[in-house]
Amino acid sequence: MVERLRHLLTLRLVQEIARTGSVRKAGELMSITPSAVQRRLQLLEEELGQPIFERLPNGMRLNPAGEVVLQHIRQQFAEVERLRGSLAELSGMRRGHVSIACSQAVVSSFLPSEIVAYQALYPDVTFNVEVLDHLAASARLADFTADMALVYDVSNPPDVDVVVTVPQRIYAVMGAGHPLAHRKTLRLDECLAHPLALPNPRFGGRVLLNRALAASGRQIMPKIECNSFEFLKAMVASNNYLTFQIPIGAPVIAGSPIVTVPVDSRDIDAGNIYFRQLRGRTLPIAAQRFADQITRSLSTYEPVLAPGA
């Protein structure tokens, strides 16, 4: 590990060259002259015995060997972060960094409250939260840019370990003045009779909706599609639109104009919130401690829904 640490600057430069496609830009970001960046890159390629970048007229691009090297670099930085966490723990500082890839459903209430509770105990731990669809979140785990993923999905990739699974039914979400807002449960056909504002087809809830429609030979043409649930909630709050969400993404907020009503499980299958980690990876102490907290919270999770449910 100590030997690897001597090469950290060079490895970071390789990451930045790969990201920006430019030796000059990588050097500017790292406050190093382009000629010094070139020397470090050449020395690394000599040690490896082959080039890792294609030199193109408009910049630099990783070749197949470089893609392998970049994946190795990401693994090395993950190991370095774990080492730093262990050293901080020994010194009593309890510092560290946690990187999370997550679905939009958990960012409105669940994840913020978990981070606040964690930082009350460990205020020196920093977080990076990236909101992604389930495919992109899995990719972040695979390239070591995320420590964990908290996603709503209808399947499970083979290269990840599922720590906790929480079933989530589909709920209709609408404004308090919507004609269906007073109901205790809804059939899917009743929902489809109203103007729809739906998440894009890549989102887990939309996948389940499309499957349910395909099984009965039906199709829908939503009035609005969007990749932001905050936008969709704003649309249904002030208009006659209806959208769909899962309980963890539709918490009770005092004075909220939003009402949620469960859709009959005979009409549409439930999906799952998955808490995932990359198979075989040992997390840094700060990330593992937060993962343990999330595991406990999800294992005892009970949805709190808006008044119409």
Coordinates of N, CA, C and O in Angstrom, one line a residue, residues 67 88 99 134 175 214 216 228 280 284:
E67 N -8.5 1.5 -20.3 CA -9.8 1.3 -19.6 C -9.5 0.3 -18.4 O -10.1 0.5 -17.3
A88 N -7.9 7.5 10.6 CA -8.7 8.5 11.3 C -9.4 8.0 12.5 O -9.5 8.6 13.6
S99 N -20.0 8.1 -0.4 CA -20.5 8.4 -1.7 C -21.7 7.4 -2.0 O -21.6 6.2 -1.9
H134 N -31.6 3.3 -11.9 CA -31.0 2.1 -11.4 C -29.9 1.6 -12.2 O -28.9 1.0 -11.6
G175 N -53.3 16.0 -6.6 CA -53.6 17.1 -5.7 C -54.8 16.8 -4.8 O -55.6 16.0 -5.1
A214 N -49.0 -3.7 -20.8 CA -48.8 -4.6 -21.9 C -49.5 -6.0 -21.7 O -49.9 -6.6 -22.6
S216 N -52.3 -6.5 -20.5 CA -53.7 -6.4 -20.9 C -53.9 -5.7 -22.3 O -55.0 -5.4 -22.6
S228 N -37.8 14.2 -13.5 CA -37.8 14.8 -12.2 C -39.1 14.6 -11.5 O -40.2 15.0 -11.9
G280 N -18.0 -8.2 -2.9 CA -16.6 -8.5 -2.6 C -15.8 -7.2 -2.1 O -14.7 -7.3 -1.7
P284 N -14.7 1.6 3.3 CA -14.1 2.4 4.3 C -15.0 2.4 5.6 O -16.2 2.3 5.5

